[in-house]
Structures are given as structure tokens and as C-alpha cells.
Short mmCIF file of C-alpha atoms in Angstrom, two decimals:
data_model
loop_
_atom_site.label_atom_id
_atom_site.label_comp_id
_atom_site.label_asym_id
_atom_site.label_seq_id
_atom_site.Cartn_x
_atom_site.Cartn_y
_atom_site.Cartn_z
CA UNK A 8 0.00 0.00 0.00
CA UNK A 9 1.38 3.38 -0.89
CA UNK A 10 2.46 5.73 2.35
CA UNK A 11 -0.04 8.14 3.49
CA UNK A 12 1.99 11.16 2.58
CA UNK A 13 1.97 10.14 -0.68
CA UNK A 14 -1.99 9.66 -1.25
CA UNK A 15 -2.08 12.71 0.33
CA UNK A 16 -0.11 14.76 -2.08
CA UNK A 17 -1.93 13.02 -5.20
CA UNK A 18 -5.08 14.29 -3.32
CA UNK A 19 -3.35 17.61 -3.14
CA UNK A 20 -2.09 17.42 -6.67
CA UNK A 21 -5.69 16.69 -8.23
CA UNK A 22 -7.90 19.19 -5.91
CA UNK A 23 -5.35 22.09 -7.17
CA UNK A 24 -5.67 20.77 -11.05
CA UNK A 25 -9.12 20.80 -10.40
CA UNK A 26 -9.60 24.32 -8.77
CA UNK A 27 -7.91 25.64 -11.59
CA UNK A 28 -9.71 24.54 -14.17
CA UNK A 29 -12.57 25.74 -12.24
CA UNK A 30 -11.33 29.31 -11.62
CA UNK A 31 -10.73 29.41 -15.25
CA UNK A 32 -14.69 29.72 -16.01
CA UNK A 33 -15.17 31.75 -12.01
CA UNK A 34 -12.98 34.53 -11.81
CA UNK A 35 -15.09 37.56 -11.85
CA UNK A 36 -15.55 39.45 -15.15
CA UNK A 37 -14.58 43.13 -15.78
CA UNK A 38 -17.76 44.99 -17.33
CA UNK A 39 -16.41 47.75 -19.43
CA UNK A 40 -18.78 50.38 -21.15
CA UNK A 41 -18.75 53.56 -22.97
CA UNK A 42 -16.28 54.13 -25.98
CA UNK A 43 -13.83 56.28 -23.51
CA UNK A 44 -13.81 53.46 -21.02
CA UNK A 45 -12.88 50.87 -23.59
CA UNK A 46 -10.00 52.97 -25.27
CA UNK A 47 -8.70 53.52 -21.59
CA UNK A 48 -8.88 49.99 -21.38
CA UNK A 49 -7.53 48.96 -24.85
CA UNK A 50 -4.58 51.27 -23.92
CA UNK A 51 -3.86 49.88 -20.46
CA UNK A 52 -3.53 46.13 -22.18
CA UNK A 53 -1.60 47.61 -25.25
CA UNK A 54 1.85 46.66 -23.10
CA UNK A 55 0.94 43.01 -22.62
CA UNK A 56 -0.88 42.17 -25.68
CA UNK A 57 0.29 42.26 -28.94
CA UNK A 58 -3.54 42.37 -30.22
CA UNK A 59 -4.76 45.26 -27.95
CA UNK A 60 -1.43 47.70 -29.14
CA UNK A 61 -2.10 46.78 -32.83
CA UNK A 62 -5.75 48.05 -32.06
CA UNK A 63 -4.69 50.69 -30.32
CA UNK A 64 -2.22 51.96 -32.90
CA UNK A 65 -4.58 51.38 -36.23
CA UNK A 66 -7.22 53.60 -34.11
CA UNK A 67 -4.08 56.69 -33.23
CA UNK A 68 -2.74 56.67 -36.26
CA UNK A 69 -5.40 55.90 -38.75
CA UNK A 70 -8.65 56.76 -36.74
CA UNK A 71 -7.35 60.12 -34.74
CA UNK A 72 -8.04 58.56 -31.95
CA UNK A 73 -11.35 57.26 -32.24
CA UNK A 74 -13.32 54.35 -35.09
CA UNK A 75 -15.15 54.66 -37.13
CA UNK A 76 -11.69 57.59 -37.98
CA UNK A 77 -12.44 61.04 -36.85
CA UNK A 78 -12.37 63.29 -39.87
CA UNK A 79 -12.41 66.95 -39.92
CA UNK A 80 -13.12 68.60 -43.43
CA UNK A 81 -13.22 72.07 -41.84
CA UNK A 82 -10.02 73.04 -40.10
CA UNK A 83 -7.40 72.91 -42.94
CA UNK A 84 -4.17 74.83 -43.56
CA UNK A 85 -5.33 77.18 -46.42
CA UNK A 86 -2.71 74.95 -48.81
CA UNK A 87 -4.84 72.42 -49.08
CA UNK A 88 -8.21 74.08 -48.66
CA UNK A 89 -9.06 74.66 -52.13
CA UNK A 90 -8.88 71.28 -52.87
CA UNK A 91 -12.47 71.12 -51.45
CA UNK A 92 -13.35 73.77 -53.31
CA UNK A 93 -12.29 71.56 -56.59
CA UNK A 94 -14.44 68.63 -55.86
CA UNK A 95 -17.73 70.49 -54.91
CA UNK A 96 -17.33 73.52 -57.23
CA UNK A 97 -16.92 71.24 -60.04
CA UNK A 98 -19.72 68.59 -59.29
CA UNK A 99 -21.94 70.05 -61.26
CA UNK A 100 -19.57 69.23 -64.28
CA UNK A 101 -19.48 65.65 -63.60
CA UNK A 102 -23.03 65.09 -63.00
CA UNK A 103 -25.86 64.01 -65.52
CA UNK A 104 -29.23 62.88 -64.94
CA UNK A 105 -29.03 61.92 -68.75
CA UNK A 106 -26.07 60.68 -70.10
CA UNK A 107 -25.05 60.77 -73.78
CA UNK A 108 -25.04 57.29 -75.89
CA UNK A 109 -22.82 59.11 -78.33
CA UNK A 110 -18.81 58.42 -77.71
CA UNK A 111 -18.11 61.84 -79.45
CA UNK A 112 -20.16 63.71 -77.32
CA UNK A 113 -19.39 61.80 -74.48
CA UNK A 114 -15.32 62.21 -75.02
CA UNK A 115 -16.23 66.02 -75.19
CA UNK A 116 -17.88 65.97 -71.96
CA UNK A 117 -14.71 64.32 -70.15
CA UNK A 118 -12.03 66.60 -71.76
CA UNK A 119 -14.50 69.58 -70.57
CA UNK A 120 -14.21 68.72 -67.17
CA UNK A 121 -10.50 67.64 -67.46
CA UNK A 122 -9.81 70.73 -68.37
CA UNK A 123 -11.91 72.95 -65.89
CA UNK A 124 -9.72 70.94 -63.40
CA UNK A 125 -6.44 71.71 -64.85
CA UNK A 126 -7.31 75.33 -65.08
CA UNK A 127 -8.71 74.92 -61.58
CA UNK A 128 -5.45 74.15 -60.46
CA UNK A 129 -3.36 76.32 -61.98
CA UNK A 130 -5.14 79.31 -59.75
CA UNK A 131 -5.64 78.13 -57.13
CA UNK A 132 -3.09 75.07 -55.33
CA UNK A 133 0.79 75.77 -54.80
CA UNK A 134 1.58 72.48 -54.74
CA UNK A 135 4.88 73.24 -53.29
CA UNK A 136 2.88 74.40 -50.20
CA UNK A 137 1.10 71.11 -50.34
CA UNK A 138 3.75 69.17 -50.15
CA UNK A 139 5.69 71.16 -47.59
CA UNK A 140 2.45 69.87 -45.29
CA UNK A 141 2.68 66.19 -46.36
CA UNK A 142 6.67 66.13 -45.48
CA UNK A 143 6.06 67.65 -42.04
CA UNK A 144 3.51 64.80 -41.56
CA UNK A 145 5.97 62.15 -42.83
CA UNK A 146 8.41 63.08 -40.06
CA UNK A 147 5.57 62.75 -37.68
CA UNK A 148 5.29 66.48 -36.58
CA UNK A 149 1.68 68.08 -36.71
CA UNK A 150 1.99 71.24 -35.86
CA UNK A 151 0.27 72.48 -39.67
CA UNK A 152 -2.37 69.61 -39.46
CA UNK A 153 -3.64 67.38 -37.48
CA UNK A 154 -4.81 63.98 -37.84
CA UNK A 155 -8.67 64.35 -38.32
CA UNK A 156 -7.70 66.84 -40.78
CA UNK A 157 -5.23 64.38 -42.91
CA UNK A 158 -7.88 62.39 -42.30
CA UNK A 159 -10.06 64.84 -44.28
CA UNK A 160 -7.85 65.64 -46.72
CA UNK A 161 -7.15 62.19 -47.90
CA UNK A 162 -11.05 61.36 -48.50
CA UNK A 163 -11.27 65.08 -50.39
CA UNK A 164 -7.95 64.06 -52.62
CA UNK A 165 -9.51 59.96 -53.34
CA UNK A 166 -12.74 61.77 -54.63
CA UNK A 167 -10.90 64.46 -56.43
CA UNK A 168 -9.02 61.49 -58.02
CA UNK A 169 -11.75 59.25 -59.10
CA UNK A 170 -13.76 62.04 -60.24
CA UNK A 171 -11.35 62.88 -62.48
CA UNK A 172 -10.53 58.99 -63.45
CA UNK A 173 -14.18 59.35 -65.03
CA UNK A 174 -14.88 62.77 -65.73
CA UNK A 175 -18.61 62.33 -66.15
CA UNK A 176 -20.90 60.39 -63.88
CA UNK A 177 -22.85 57.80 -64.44
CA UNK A 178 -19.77 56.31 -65.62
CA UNK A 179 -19.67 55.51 -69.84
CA UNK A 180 -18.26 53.09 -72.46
CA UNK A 181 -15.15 55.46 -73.05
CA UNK A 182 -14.12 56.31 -69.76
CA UNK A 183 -14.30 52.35 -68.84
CA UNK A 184 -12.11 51.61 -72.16
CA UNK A 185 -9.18 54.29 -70.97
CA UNK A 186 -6.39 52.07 -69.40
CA UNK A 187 -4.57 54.95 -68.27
CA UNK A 188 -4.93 57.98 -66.49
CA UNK A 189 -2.71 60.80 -66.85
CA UNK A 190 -3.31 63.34 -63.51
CA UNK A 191 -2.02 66.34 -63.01
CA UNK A 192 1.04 66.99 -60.37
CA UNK A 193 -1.44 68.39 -57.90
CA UNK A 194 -3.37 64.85 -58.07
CA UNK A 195 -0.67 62.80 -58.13
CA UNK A 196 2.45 63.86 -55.88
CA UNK A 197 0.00 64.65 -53.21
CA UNK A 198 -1.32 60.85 -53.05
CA UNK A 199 2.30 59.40 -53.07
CA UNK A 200 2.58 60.90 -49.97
CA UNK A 201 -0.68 59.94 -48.61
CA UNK A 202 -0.08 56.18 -49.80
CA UNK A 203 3.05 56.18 -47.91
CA UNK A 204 1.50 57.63 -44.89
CA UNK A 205 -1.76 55.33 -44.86
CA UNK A 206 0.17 52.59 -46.38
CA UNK A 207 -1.23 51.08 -49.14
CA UNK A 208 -0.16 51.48 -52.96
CA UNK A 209 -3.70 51.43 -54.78
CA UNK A 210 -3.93 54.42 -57.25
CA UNK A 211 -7.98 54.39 -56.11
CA UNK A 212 -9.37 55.19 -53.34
CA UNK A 213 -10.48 52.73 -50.86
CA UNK A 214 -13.26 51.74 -48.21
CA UNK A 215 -11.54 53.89 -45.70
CA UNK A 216 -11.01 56.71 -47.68
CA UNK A 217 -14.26 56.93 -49.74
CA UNK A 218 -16.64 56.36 -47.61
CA UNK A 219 -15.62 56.08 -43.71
CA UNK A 220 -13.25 59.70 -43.82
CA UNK A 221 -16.27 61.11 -45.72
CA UNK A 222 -17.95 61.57 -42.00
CA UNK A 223 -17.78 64.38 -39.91
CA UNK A 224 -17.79 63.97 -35.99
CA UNK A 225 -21.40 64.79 -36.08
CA UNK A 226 -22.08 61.66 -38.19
CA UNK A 227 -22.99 64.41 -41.17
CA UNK A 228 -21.67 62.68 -45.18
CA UNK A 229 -19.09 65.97 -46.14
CA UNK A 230 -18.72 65.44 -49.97
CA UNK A 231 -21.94 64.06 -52.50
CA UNK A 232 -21.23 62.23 -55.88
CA UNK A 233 -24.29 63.63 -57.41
CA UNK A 234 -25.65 66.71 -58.15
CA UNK A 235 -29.03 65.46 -59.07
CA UNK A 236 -32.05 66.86 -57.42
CA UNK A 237 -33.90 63.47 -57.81
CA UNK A 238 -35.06 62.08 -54.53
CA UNK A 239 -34.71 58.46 -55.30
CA UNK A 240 -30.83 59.28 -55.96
CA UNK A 241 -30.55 61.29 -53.28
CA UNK A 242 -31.86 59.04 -50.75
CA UNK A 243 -30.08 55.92 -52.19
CA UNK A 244 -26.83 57.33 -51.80
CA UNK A 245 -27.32 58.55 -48.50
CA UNK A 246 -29.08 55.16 -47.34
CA UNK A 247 -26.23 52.85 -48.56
CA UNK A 248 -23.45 55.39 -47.39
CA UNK A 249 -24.80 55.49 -44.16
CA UNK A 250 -25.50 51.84 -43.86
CA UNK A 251 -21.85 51.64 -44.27
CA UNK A 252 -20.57 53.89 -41.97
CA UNK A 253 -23.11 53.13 -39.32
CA UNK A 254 -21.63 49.45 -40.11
CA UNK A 255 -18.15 50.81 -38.89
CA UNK A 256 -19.49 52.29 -35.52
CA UNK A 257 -20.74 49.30 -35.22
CA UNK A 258 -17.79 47.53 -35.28
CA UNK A 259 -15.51 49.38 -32.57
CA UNK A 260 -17.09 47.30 -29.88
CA UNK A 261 -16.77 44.14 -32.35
CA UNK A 262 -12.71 44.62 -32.31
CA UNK A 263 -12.58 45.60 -28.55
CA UNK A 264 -14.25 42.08 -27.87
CA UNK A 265 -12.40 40.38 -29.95
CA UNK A 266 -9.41 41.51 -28.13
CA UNK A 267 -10.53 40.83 -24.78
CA UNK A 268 -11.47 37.16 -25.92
CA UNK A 269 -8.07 36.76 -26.71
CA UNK A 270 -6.31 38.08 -23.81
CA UNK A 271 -8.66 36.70 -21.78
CA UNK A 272 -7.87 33.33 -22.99
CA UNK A 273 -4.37 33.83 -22.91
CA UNK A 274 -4.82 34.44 -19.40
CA UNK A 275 -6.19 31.21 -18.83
CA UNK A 276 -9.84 33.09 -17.96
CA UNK A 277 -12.01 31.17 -19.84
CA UNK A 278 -15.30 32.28 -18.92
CA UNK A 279 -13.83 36.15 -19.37
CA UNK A 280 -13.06 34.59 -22.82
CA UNK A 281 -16.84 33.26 -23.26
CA UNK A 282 -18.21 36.30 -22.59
CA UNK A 283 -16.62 38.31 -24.58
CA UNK A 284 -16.78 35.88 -27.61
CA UNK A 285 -20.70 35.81 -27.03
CA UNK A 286 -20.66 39.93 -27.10
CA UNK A 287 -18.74 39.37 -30.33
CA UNK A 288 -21.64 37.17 -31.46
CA UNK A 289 -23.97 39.52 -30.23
CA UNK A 290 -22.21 42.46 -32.11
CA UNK A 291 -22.10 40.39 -35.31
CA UNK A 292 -26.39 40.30 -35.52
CA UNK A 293 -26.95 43.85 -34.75
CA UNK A 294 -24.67 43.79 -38.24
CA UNK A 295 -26.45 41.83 -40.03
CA UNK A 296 -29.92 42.93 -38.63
CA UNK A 297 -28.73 46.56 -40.09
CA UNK A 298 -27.71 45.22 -43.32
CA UNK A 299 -30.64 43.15 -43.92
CA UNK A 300 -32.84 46.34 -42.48
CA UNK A 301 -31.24 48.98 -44.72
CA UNK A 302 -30.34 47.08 -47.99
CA UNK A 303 -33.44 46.92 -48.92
CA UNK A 304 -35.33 48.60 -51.98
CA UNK A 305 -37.21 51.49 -50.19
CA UNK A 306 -33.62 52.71 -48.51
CA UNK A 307 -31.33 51.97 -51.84
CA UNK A 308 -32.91 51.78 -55.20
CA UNK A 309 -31.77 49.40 -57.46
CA UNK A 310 -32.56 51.14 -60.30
CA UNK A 311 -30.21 54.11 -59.35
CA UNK A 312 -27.41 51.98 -56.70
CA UNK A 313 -24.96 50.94 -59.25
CA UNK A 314 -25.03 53.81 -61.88
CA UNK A 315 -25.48 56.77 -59.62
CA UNK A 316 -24.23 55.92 -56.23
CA UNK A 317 -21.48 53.09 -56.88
CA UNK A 318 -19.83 53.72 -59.77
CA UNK A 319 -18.05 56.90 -58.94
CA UNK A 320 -15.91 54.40 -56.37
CA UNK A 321 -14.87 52.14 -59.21
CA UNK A 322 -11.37 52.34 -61.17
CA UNK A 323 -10.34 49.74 -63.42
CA UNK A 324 -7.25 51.75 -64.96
CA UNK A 325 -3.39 50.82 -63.99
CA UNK A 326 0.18 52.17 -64.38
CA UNK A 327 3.60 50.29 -65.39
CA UNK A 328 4.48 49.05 -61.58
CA UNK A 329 8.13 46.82 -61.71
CA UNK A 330 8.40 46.72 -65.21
CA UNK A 331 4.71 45.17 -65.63
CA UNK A 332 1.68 46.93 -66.11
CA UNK A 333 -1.26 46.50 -63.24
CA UNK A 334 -4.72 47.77 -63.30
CA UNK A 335 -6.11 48.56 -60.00
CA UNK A 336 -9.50 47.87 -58.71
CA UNK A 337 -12.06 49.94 -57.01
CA UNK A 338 -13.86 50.48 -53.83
CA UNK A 339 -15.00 47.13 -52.90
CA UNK A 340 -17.07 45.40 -49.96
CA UNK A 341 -14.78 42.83 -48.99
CA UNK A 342 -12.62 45.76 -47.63
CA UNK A 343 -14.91 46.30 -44.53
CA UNK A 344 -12.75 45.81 -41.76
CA UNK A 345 -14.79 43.95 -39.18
CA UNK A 346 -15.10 41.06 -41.58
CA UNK A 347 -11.79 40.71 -42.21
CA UNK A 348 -11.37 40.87 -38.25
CA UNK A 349 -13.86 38.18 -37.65
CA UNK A 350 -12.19 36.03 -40.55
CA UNK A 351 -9.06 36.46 -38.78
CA UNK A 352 -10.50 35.41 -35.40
CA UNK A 353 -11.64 32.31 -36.80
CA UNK A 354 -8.21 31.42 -38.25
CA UNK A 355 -9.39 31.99 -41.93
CA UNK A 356 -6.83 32.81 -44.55
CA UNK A 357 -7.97 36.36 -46.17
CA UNK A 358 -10.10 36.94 -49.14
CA UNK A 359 -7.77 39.14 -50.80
CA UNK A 360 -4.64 38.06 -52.13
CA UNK A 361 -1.13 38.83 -50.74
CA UNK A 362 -0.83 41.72 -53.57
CA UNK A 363 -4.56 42.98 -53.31
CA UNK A 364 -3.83 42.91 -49.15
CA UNK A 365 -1.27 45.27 -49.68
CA UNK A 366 -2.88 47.55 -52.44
CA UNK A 367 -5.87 48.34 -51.01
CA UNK A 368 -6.22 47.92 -47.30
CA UNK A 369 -4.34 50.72 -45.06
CA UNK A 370 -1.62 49.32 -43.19
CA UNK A 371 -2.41 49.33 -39.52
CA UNK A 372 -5.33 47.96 -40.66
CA UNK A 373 -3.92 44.61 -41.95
CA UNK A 374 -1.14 44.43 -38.87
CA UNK A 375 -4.61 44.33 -36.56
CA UNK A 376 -5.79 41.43 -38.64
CA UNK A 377 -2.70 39.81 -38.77
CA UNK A 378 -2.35 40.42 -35.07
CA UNK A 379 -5.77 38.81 -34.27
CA UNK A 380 -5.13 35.85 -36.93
CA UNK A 381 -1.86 35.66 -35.07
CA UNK A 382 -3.14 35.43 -31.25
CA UNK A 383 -6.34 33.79 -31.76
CA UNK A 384 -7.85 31.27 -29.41
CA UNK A 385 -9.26 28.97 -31.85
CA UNK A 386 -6.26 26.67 -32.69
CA UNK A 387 -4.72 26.37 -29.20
CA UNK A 388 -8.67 24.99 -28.60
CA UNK A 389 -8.09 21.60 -26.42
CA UNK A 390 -11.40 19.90 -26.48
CA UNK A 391 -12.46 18.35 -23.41
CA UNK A 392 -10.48 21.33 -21.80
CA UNK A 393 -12.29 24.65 -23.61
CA UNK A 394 -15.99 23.31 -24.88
CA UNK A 395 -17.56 26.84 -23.91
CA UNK A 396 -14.94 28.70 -25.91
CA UNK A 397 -15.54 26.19 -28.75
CA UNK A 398 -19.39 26.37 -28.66
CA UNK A 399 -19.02 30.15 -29.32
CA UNK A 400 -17.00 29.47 -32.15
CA UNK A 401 -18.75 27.61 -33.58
CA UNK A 402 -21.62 30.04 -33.21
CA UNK A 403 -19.42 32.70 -34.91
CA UNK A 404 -19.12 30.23 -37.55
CA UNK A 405 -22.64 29.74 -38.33
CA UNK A 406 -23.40 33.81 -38.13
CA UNK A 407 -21.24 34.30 -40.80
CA UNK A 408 -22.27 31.73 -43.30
CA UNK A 409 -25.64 33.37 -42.67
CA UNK A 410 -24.22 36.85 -43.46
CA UNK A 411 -22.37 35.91 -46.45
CA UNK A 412 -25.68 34.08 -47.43
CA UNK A 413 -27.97 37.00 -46.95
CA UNK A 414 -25.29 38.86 -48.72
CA UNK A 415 -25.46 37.54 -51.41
CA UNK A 416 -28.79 37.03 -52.09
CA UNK A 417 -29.61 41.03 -51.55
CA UNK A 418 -26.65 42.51 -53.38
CA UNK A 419 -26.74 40.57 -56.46
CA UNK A 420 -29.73 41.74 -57.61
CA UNK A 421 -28.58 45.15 -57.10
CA UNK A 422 -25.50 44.03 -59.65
CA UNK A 423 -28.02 43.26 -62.20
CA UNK A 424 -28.75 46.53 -63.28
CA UNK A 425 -27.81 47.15 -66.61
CA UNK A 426 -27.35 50.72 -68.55
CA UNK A 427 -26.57 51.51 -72.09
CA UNK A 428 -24.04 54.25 -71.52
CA UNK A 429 -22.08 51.82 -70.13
CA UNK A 430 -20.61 47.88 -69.75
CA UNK A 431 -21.42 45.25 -67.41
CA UNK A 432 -19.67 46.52 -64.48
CA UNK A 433 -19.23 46.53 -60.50
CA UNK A 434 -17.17 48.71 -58.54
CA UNK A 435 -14.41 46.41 -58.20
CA UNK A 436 -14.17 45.33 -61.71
CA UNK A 437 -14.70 48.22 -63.90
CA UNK A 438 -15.30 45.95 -66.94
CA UNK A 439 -16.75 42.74 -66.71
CA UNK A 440 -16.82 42.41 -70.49
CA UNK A 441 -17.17 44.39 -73.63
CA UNK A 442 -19.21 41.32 -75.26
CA UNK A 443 -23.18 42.50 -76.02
CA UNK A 444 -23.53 38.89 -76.20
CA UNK A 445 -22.77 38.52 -73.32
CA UNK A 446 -25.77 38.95 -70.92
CA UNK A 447 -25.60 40.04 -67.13
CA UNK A 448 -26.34 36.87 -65.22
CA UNK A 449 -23.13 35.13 -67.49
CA UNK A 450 -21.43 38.34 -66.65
CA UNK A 451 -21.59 37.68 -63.21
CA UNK A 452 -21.58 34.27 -62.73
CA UNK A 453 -17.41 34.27 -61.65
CA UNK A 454 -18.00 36.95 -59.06
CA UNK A 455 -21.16 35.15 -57.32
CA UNK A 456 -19.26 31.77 -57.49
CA UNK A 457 -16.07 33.64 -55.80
CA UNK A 458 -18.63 34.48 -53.60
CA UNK A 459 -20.29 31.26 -52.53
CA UNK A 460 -16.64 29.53 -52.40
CA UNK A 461 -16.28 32.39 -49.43
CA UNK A 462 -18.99 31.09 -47.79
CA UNK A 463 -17.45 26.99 -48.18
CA UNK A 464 -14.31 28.22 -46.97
CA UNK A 465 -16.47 29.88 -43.65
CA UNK A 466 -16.10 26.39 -41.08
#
């Protein structure tokens, strides 16, 4: 018979195993609330967890301190103030509630507007000035502008750019069939500067630029893409605009969860980690309840979405990069950050390729993804040990296969529009063929099969 002491200790041994598994689902739970409380929060954890500081830094850098990003179109250095003044004066230019079928008159129209730009220009913007600003920012010194402002300013110079990438909106045959755009100085130097900054090497805009930094801090859309006075146009492209912004604010709570899952976890505080994966969940359907709420006919009209509210975003024109010539795509969806953060969460490879990653999603954006994809709980799961934290991974699971389900049944419809001024197009693709044989459903067919292979890959 073994000695006494020796049961004893085994007895000792398995009580403390088993009080610590215990305390991992017991220990009490912080409950954090209010957006100030969280950033205090997200900053305290930024020394010990990788995930919190890559949070923390995408929302200082990029965000000015805040997400959705903080974006002032108001307080500018007069430099770059009249670059404002170029995108709204000259709106009226680009708009048409009827546009030509003619490519003569339609060429005409662009080189008009092309040229009320350049003149424009001339004026009005020292571009030395301009770029005096942009090197002070690249050293990291603000005393000319501040972040919201940058912020600003890069949203004012994307739309400046892609307004004059098309020159006339709804967007027509010619403008999709020019390869190459050739911008002025004032266009171009200043966005080498801001792709450095913002990191990303897309001559478009993007997601973040277009539509997020398009908010003021009163929740008020700055710059319109049409100057049509018809209501159904009007309130489409505020409806899906806002729908994607209120998406973002949204989302802040989504990422904070996420990274209090994870450290929570690490930590060995599995119930923290439950909770906070089930707020996640929780965050995820008042997403989907908005999208499914506000994607809907009487908020965006189908008849107007893609040709007056979506195509302005697109691109679909490139520039010799390494010796090989690349055409870069538009404003696109799948660059929504919280669904690349929940991808990452669940340990899914991204939907962009390693070159698209890098083109058109900012920087600190990707190193939070990465971060989260890095530190996630779900392959350290060890069954018996963590079924909680599985079971709400699972449930993560299923809420996006029903998001990229209801997805795609409401948006491809709204794809489906067709136009005679211009080719089968979305904003991501700026030509999906020049073939009138070729009919819209065919047209489509690859993008709504890259989309259902998204939702396969979502387990």
C-alpha cells in the first residue's frame, strides 16, 4: 500500500488541477462600457498584448483617436483648402441625370471637365505648399495639421481622383475603355505621400477613404457624388453610405471584444473569454440585422445603386508598376474591416490576395488582422479542456455563413442593373466584359461563385 503522505499529495495534486480549471470559467468578469472606457482599457492592455497595441495603434494613427476615424473637413491649412473647393465647385460638371449614348459627345464631356480641373489648379493650389504639409507629416510632426484633418484631406484628394478617373458620372463606355490615367502633379504627388503615410499602394481610393473619412464627428456625409435633385438618388446614396458607416461604428465594440477574448484566454480566464466571444456574437447580428434592415429597396434603389451611387468608387485603370503593367481595382465590400477581423478570429486565410492585401487595405489595418489571426484562441482549442470557448466558435461560424448568405442574395440583384451608356460593371471590376452577347447573369456568374466559395471556406 502506498504511504499516506503520498496519497495525500496526489489528493493535493488533483484538488489544485481541479480548482484551476474551475477558476478558469469563475474569476469575476470586468464589465467595461462607454467608448472612452474601452480605449482607456484597450490602452492599459496595449503593453501586454500584442492584439490590444495593434488596435490601439490602427485607431491613433489611422482613426485620430477614435473608429469609425475622426475626420475633420473644416479646419485645414489654407494649402490644401481649395482642394475642397475643386471637388464640390466642379460637381456640377461631372453630373448628368441623362447621359449621352454618343462616344463623341461623351469624349467632349470628359475633356470639358479635365480641363476645368487643370485650369482649376493652376489658380488656385501651390503644390509646393502642399507638399511642404505632407513632409512635415511624414516626419511625424503636426503642428500644420492634425490627424482628423489628414484624415479629411485624404477622403477630399480619393474623390478628387476618381472624379477625375471618369470625368462624367454615371460612368460611360469610353471612360471604362481608358487604361490609363494621366493626372495632373497636384493629383498625383500629393497621393504618393498619402499612400506612404496610410500605407497602401492602390492608385484608387479605398473603403476607408471613400466612404468612412467622408464623416464628420457629427455623423454628417461631407462630400456628394451627385448633383441630381432626384429624390430616389438622393436618398439611395445617402441610405447605402450610411449603412456603411453606421456598419463601422458598429464595429468598434466588435474589435474591442475580440481583443478581450483573446487576452482573456491567454490568461487562462475562460469564462472572461466566453463572454466576450458571445458579445462578439452579439455584435455580429446587430450587423447583419442593419444590413438586412437597410439594404433593402425602399432605402437603396436598385434602379439608381450601381449607376449613380457606386460607380463613382470604381477604377479599373493601372500604371507600369516593376516593369509590368497593373490595373487597379475599385472600392470594394470585402474591404470592410470587421469582416476581415472576424475572418481572422476564426483562423481563416484572407479573401484578398497577398498583392490585393497590400494595395488596397491601409496598413495598420492589416497588422490588426494579422495580429488577431496571429493570437487567436481557436487553434490552441483543447477539447475536453475549452468546450464553452468552442461552442461560441462555432456560433461565430454559423453567423457568418448566414451573413455571407444574406449577402449575397440582396446585393446581387442590385448588380443586375444594366445601362446603355455603359458595360457590365461593378465597382471592383470596372469591366466585366465588352461582349453584347454577353448577358448580365453570365457576366456575373465568376464573381457570385467567388462568392459562394467564401462562404465553403467559412467552417
Amino acid at each position: 500500500m502506498p504511504p499516506i503522505s503520498f496519497l495525500v499529495c496526489t489528493a493535493a495534486l488533483v484538488g489544485l488541477a481541479l480548482w484551476r480549471i474551475l477558476q478558469r470559467y469563475r474569476q469575476p468578469v470586468p464589465i467595461i462600457t462607454g467608448r472612452a472606457n474601452r480605449l482607456q482599457h484597450l490602452r492599459g492592455l496595449a503593453a501586454q498584448y500584442q492584439v490590444a497595441a495593434s488596435l490601439v495603434n490602427m485607431i491613433d494613427r489611422d482613426g485620430a483617436g477614435d473608429w469609425p476615424p475622426r475626420a475633420n473637413h473644416e479646419a485645414w491649412p489654407p494649402a490644401i483648402m481649395p482642394y475642397k473647393s475643386l471637388y464640390m465647385d466642379l460637381l456640377p460638371m461631372l453630373y448628368t441625370d441623362t447621359p449621352a449614348l454618343d462616344d463623341d459627345v461623351n469624349i467632349e464631356r470628359r475633356a470639358r471637365y479635365r480641363a476645368a480641373v487643370r485650369s482649376f489648379i493652376k489658380e488656385r493650389i501651390d503644390l509646393d505648399a502642399v507638399i511642404g504639409i505632407l513632409e512635415e507629416v511624414e516626419t511625424d510632426r503636426w503642428s500644420t495639421i492634425s490627424r482628423d484633418s489628414l484624415n479629411g484631406f485624404w477622403c477630399c484628394m480619393a474623390l478628387c481622383r476618381h472624379a477625375y478617373r471618369w470625368a462624367t458620372l454615371p460612368v460611360v463606355k469610353v471612360a471604362q475603355m481608358e487604361k490609363v490615367v494621366d493626372f495632373p502633379p497636384e493629383l498625383s504627388i500629393p497621393w504618393a505621400y498619402l499612400q506612404r503615410y496610410y500605407g497602401f499602394t492602390s492608385e484608387s481610393g479605398n473603403h476607408t477613404s471613400n466612404v468612412l473619412m467622408n464623416f464628420n464627428p457629427r455623423g454628417e456625409r461631407m462630400f456628394r457624388f451627385n448633383d441630381s435633385l432626384s429624390p430616389p438618388i438622393q436618398s439611395s446614396e445617402e441610405g447605402f453610405f450610411r449603412l456603411l458607416y453606421d456598419t463601422d461604428v458598429l464595429s468598434f465594440d466588435i474589435f474591442y471584444d475580440i481583443v478581450i477574448a483573446i487576452a482573456s484566454f491567454k490568461e487562462g480566464n475562460n469564462r472572461a473569454c466566453v463572454e466576450s466571444l458571445q458579445s462578439v456574437s452579439a455584435g455580429l447580428r446587430q450587423v447583419i440585422v442593419l444590413f438586412n434592415q437597410k439594404m433593402r429597396e425602399e432605402n437603396v434603389s436598385k434602379k439608381v445603386w450601381l449607376n449613380y451611387v457606386q460607380s463613382l468608387h470604381a477604377w479599373g485603370a493601372g500604371k507600369m508598376v516593376d516593369g509590368e503593367f497593373t490595373t487597379f481595382d475599385g472600392v470594394s465590400g470585402n474591404q470592410i474591416l470587421v469582416f476581415q477581423a472576424l475572418d481572422a478570429l476564426l483562423g481563416m486565410d484572407t479573401y484578398h490576395p497577398n498583392k490585393d492585401i497590400k494595395r488596397y487595405i491601409p496598413a495598420r489595418q492589416r497588422g490588426f488582422c494579422r495580429s488577431i489571426k496571429d493570437h487567436t484562441m481557436r487553434s490552441s482549442l483543447k477539447g475536453s479542456e475549452d468546450p464553452a470557448v468552442k461552442a461560441e466558435i462555432d456560433n461565430l461560424v454559423t453567423q457568418m455563413k448566414r451573413y455571407r448568405a444574406s449577402h449575397r442574395s440582396k446585393v446581387m440583384p442590385y448588380l443586375k442593373n444594366e445601362a446603355p451608356e455603359r458595360y457590365h460593371m461593378t465597382t471592383k471590376t470596372s469591366v466585366l466584359t465588352t461582349d453584347p452577347s454577353v448577358n448580365i447573369d453570365t457576366a456575373l456568374r465568376p464573381l457570385e461563385q467567388m462568392l459562394i466559395t467564401r462562404s465553403a471556406q467559412t467552417v
